[in-house]
PDB file of N, CA and C in Angstrom:
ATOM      1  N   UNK L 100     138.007 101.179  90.132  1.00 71.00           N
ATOM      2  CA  UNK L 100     136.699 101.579  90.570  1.00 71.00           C
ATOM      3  C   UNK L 100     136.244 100.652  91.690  1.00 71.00           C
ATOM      4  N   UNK L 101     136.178 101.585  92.648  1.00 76.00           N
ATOM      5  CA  UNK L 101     135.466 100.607  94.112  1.00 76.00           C
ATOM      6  C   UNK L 101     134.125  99.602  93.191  1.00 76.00           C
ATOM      7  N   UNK L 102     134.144  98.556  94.230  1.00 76.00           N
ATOM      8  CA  UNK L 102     132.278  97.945  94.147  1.00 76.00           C
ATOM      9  C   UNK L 102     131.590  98.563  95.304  1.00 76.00           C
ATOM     10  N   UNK L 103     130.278  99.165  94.871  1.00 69.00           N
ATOM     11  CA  UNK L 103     129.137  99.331  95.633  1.00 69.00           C
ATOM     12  C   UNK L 103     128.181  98.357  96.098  1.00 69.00           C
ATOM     13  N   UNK L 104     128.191  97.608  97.147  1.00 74.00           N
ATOM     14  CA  UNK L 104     127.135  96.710  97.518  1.00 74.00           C
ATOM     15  C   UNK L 104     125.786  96.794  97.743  1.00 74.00           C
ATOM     16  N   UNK L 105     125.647  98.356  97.719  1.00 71.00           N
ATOM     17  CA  UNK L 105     123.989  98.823  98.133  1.00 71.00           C
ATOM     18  C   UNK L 105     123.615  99.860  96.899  1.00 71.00           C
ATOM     19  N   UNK L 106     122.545  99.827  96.914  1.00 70.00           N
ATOM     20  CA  UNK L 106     121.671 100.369  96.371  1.00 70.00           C
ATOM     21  C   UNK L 106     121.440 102.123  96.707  1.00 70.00           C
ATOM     22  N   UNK L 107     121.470 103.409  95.763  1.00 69.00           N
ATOM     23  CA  UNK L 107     121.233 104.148  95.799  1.00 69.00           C
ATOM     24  C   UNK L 107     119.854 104.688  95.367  1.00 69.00           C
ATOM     25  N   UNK L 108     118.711 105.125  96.092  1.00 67.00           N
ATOM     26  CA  UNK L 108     117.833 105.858  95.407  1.00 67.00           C
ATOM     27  C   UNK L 108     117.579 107.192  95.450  1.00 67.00           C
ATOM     28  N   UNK L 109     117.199 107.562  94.482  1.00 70.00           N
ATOM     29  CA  UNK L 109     117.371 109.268  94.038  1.00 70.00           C
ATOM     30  C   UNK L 109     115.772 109.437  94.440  1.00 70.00           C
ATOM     31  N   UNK L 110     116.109 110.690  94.961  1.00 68.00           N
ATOM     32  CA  UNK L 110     114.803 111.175  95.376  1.00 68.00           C
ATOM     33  C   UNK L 110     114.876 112.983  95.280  1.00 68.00           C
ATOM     34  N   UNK L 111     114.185 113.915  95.546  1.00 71.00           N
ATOM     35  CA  UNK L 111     113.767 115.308  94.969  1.00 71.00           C
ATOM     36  C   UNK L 111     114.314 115.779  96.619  1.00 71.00           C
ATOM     37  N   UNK L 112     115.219 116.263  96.514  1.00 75.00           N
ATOM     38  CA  UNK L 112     115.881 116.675  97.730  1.00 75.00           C
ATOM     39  C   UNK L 112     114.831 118.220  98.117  1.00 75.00           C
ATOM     40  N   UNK L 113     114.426 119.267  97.153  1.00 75.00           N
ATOM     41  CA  UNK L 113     113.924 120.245  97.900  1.00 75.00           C
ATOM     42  C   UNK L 113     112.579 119.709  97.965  1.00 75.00           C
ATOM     43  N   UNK L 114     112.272 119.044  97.300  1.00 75.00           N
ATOM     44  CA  UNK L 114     110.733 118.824  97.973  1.00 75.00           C
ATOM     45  C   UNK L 114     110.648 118.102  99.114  1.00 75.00           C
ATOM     46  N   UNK L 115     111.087 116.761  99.454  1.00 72.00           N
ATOM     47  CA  UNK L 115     111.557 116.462 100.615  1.00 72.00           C
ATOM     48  C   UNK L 115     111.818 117.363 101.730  1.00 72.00           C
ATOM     49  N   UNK L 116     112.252 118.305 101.199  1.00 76.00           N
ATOM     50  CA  UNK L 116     112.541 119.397 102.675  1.00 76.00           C
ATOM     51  C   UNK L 116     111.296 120.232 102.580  1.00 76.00           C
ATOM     52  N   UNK L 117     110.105 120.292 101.892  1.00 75.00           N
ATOM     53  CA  UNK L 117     108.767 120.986 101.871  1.00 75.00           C
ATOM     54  C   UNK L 117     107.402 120.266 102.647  1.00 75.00           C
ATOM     55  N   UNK L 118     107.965 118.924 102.812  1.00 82.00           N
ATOM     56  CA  UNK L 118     106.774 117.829 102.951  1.00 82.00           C
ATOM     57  C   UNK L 118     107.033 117.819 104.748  1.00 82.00           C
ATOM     58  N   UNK L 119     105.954 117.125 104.900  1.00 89.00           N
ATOM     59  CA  UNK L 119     106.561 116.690 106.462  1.00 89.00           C
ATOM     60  C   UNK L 119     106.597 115.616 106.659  1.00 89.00           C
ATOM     61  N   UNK L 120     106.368 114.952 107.916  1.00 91.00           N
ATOM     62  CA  UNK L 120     107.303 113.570 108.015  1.00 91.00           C
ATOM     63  C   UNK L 120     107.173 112.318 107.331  1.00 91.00           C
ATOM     64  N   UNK L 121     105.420 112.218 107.461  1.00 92.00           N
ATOM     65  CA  UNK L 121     104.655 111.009 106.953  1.00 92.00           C
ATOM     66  C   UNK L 121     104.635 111.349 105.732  1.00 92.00           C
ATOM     67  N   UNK L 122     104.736 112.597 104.947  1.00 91.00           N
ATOM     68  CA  UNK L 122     104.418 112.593 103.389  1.00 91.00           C
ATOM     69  C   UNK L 122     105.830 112.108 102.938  1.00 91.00           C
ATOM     70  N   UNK L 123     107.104 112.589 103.483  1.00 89.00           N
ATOM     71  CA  UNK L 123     108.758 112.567 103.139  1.00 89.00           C
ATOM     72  C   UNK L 123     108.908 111.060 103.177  1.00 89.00           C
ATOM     73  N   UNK L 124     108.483 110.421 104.198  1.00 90.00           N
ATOM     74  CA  UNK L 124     108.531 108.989 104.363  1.00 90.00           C
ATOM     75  C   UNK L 124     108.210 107.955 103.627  1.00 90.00           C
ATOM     76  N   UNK L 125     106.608 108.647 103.503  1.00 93.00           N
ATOM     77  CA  UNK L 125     105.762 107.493 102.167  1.00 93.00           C
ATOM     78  C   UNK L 125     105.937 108.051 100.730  1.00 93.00           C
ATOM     79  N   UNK L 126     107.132 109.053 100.158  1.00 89.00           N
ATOM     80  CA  UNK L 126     107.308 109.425  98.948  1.00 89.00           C
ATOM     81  C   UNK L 126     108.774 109.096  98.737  1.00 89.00           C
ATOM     82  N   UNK L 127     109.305 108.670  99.987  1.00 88.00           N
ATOM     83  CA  UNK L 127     111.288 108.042  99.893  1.00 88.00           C
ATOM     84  C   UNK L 127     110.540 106.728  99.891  1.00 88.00           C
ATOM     85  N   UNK L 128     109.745 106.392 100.376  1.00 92.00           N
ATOM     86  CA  UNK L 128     109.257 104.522 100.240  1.00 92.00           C
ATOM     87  C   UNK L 128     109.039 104.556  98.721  1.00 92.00           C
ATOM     88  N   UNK L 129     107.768 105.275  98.108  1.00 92.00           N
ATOM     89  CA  UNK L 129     107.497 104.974  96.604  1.00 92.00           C
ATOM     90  C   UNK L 129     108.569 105.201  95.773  1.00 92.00           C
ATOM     91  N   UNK L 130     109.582 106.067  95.668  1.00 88.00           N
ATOM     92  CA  UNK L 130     110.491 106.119  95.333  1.00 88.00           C
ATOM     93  C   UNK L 130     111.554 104.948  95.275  1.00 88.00           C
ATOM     94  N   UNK L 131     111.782 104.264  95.897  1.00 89.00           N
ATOM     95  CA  UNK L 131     112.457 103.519  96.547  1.00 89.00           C
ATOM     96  C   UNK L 131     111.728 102.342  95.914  1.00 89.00           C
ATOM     97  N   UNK L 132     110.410 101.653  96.035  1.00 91.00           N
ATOM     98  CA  UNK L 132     109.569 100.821  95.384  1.00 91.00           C
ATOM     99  C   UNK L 132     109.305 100.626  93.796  1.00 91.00           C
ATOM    100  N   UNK L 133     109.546 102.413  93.263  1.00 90.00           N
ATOM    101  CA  UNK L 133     109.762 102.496  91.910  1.00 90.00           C
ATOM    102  C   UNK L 133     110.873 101.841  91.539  1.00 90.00           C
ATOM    103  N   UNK L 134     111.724 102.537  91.913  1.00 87.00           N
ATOM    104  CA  UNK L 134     113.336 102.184  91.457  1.00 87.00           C
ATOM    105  C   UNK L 134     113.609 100.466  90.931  1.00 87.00           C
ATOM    106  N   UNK L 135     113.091  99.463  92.096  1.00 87.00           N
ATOM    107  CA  UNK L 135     112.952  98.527  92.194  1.00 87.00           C
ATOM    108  C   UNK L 135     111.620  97.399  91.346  1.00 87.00           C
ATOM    109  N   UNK L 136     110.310  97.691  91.390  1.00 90.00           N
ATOM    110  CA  UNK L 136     109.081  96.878  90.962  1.00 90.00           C
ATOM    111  C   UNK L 136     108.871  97.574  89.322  1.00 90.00           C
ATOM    112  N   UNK L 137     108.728  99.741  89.074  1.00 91.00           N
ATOM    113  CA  UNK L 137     108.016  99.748  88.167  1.00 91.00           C
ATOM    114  C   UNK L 137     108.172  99.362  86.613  1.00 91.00           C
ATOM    115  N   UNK L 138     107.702  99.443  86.257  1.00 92.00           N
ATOM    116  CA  UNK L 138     107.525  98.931  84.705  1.00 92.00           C
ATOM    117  C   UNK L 138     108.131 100.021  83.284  1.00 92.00           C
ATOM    118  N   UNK L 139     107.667 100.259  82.024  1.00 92.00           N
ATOM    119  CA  UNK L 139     108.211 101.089  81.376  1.00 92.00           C
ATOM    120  C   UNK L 139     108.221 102.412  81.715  1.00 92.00           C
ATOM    121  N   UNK L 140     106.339 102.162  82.125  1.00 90.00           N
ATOM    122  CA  UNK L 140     105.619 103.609  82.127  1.00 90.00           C
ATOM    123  C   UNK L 140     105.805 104.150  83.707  1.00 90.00           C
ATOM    124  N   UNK L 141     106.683 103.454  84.680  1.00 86.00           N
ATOM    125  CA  UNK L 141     107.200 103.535  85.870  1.00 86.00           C
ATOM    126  C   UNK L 141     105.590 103.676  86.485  1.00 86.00           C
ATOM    127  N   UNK L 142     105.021 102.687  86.173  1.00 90.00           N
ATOM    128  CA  UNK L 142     103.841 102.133  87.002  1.00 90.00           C
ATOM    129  C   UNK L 142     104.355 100.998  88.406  1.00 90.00           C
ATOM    130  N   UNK L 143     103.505 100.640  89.011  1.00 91.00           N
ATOM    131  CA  UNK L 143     104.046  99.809  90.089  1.00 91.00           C
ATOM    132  C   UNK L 143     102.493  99.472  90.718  1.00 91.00           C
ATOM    133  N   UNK L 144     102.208  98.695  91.111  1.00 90.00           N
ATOM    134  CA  UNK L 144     100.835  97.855  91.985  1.00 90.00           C
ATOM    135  C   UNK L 144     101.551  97.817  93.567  1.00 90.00           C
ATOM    136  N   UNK L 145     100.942  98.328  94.730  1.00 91.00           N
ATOM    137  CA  UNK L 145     101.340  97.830  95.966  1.00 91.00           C
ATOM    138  C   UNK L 145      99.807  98.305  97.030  1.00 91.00           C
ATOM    139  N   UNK L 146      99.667  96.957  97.790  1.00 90.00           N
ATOM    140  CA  UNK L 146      98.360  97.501  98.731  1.00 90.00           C
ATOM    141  C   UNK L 146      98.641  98.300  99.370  1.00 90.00           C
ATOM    142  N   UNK L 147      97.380  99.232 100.257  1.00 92.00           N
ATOM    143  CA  UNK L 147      98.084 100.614 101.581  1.00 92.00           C
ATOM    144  C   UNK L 147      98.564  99.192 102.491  1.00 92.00           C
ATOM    145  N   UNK L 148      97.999  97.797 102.515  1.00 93.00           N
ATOM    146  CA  UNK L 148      99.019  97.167 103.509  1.00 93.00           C
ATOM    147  C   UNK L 148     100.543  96.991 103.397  1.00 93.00           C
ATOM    148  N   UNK L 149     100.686  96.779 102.425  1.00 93.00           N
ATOM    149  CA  UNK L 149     102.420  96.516 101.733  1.00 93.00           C
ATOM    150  C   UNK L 149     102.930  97.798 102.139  1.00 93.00           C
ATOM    151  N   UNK L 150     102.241  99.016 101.538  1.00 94.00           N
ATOM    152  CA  UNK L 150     102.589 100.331 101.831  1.00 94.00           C
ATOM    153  C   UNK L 150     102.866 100.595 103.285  1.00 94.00           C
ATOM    154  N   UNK L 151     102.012 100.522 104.058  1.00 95.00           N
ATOM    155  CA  UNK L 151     102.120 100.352 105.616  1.00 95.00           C
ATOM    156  C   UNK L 151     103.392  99.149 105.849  1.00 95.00           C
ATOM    157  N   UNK L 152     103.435  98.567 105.666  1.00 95.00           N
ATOM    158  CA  UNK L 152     104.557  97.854 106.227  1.00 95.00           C
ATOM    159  C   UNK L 152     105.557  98.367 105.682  1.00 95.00           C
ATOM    160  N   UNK L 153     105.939  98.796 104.806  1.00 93.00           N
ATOM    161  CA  UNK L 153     107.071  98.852 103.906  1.00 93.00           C
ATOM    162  C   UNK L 153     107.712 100.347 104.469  1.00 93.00           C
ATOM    163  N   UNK L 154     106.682 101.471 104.562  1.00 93.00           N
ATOM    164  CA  UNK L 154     106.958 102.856 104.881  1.00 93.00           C
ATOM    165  C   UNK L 154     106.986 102.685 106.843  1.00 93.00           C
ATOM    166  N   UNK L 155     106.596 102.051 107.450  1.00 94.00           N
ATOM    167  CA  UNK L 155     106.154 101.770 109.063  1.00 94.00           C
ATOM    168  C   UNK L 155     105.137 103.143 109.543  1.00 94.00           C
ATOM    169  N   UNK L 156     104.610 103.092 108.616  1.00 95.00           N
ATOM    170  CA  UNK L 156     103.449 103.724 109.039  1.00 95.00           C
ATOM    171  C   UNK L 156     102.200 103.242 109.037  1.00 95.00           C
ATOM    172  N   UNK L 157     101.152 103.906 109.553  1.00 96.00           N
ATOM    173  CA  UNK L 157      99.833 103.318 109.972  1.00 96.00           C
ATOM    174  C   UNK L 157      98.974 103.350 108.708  1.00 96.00           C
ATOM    175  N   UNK L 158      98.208 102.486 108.645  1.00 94.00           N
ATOM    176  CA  UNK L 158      97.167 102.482 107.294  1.00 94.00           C
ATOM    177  C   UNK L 158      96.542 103.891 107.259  1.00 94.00           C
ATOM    178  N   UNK L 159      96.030 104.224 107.818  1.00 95.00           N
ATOM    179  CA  UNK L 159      95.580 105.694 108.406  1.00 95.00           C
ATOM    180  C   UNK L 159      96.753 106.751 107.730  1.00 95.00           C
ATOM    181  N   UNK L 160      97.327 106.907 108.257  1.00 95.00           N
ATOM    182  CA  UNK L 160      98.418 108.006 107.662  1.00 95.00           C
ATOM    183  C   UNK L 160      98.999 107.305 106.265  1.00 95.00           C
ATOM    184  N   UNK L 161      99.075 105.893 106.135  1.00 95.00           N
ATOM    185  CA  UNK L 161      99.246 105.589 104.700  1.00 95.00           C
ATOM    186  C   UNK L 161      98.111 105.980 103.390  1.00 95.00           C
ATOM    187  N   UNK L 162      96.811 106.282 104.051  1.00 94.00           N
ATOM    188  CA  UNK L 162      95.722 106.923 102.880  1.00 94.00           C
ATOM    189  C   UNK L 162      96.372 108.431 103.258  1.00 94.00           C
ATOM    190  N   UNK L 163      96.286 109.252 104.365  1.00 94.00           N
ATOM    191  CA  UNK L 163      96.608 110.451 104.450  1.00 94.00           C
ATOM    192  C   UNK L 163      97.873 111.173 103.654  1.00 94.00           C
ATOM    193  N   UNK L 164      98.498 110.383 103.340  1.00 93.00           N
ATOM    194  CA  UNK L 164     100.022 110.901 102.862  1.00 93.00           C
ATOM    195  C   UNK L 164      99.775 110.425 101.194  1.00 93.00           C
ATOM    196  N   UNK L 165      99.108 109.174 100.694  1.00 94.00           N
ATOM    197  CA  UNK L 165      99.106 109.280  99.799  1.00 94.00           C
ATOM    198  C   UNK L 165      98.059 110.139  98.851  1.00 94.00           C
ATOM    199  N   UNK L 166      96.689 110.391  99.756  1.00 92.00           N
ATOM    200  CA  UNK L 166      96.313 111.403  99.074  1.00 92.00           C
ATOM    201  C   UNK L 166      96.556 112.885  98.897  1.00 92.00           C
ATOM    202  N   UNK L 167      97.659 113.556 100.437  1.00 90.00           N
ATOM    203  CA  UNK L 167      98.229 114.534 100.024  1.00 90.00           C
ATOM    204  C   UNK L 167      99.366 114.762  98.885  1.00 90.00           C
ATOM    205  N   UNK L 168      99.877 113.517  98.593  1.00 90.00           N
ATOM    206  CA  UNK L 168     100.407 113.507  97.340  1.00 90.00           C
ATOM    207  C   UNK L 168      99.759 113.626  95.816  1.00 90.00           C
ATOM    208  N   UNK L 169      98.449 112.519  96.030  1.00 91.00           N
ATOM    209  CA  UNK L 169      98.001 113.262  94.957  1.00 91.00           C
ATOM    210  C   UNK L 169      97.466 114.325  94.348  1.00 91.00           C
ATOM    211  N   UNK L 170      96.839 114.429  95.558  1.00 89.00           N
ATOM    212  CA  UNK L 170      96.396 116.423  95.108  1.00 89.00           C
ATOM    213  C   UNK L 170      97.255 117.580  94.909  1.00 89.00           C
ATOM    214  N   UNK L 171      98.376 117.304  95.094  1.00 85.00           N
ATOM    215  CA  UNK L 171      99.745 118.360  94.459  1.00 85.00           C
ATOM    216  C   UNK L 171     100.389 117.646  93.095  1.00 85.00           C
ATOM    217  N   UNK L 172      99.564 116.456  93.073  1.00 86.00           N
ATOM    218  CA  UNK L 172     100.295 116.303  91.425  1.00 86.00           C
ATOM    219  C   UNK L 172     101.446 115.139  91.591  1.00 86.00           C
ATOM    220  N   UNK L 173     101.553 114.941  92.910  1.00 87.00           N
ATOM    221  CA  UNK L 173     103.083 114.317  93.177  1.00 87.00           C
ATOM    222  C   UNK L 173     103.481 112.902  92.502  1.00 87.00           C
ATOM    223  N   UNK L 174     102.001 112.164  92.713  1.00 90.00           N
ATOM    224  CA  UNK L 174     101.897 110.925  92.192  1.00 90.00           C
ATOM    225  C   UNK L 174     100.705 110.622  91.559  1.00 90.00           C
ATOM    226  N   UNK L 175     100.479 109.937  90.753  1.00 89.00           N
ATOM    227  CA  UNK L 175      99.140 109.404  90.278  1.00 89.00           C
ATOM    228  C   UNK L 175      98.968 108.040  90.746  1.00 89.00           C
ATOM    229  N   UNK L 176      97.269 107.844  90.732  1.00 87.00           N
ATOM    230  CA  UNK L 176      96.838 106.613  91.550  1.00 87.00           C
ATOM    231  C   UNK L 176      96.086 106.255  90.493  1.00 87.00           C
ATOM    232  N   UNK L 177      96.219 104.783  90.620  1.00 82.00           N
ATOM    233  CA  UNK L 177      95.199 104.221  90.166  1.00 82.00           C
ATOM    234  C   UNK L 177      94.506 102.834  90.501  1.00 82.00           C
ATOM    235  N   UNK L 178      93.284 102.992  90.508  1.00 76.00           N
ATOM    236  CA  UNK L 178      92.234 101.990  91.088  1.00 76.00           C
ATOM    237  C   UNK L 178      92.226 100.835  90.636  1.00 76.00           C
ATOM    238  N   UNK L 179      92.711  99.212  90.889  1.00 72.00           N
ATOM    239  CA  UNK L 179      92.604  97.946  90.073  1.00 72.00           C
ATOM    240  C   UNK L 179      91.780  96.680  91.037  1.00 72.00           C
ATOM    241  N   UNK L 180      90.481  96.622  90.816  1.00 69.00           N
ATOM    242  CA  UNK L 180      89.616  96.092  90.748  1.00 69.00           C
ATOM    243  C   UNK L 180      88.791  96.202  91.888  1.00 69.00           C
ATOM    244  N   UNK L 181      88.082  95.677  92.609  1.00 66.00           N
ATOM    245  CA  UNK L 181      87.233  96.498  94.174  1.00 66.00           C
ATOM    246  C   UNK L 181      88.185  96.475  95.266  1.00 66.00           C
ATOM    247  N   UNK L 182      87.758  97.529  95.640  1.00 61.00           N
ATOM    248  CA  UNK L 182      88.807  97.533  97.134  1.00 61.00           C
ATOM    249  C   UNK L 182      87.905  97.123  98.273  1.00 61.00           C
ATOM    250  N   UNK L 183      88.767  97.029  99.198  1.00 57.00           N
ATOM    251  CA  UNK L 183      87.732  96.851 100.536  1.00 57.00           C
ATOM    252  C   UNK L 183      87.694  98.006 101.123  1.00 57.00           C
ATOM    253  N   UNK L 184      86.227  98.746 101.192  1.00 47.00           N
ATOM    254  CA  UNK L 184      86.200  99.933 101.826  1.00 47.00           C
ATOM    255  C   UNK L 184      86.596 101.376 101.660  1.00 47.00           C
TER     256      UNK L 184
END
């Protein structure tokens, strides 16, 4: 059996082909962030800054993409302690 040096993450191949660029992008990033940080309940904590850096997208399209995700159900959010703004 070969060794694999990298990392594979699984992601929803037809939905990916339903989304467009910035949603496909910032849902292969969370994906990708899950795989790696979440917990039992595949929870995970990350700011829209981490998010923005991590996906190379703009804070702006980092709220835009993650709330078109949540309103289809895609992901759940949740709020931990005051935000700025």
């Amino acid at each position: 059996m070969e060794n694999i040096d990298y990392q594979f993450t699984a992601v929803p191949t037809k939905l990916m082909i339903l989304l467009d660029v910035n949603c496909r992008s910032m849902l292969f990033t969370l994906c990708q962030l899950s795989s790696n940080y979440a917990d039992k309940e595949g929870k995970f904590f990350r700011t829209n800054a981490d998010l923005s850096a991590e996906s190379r997208l703009s804070q702006k399209l980092v709220i835009a993409a993650l709330d078109t995700l949540y309103q289809h159900g895609i992901i759940q959010v949740s709020s931990v302690g005051k935000g700025n703004g």
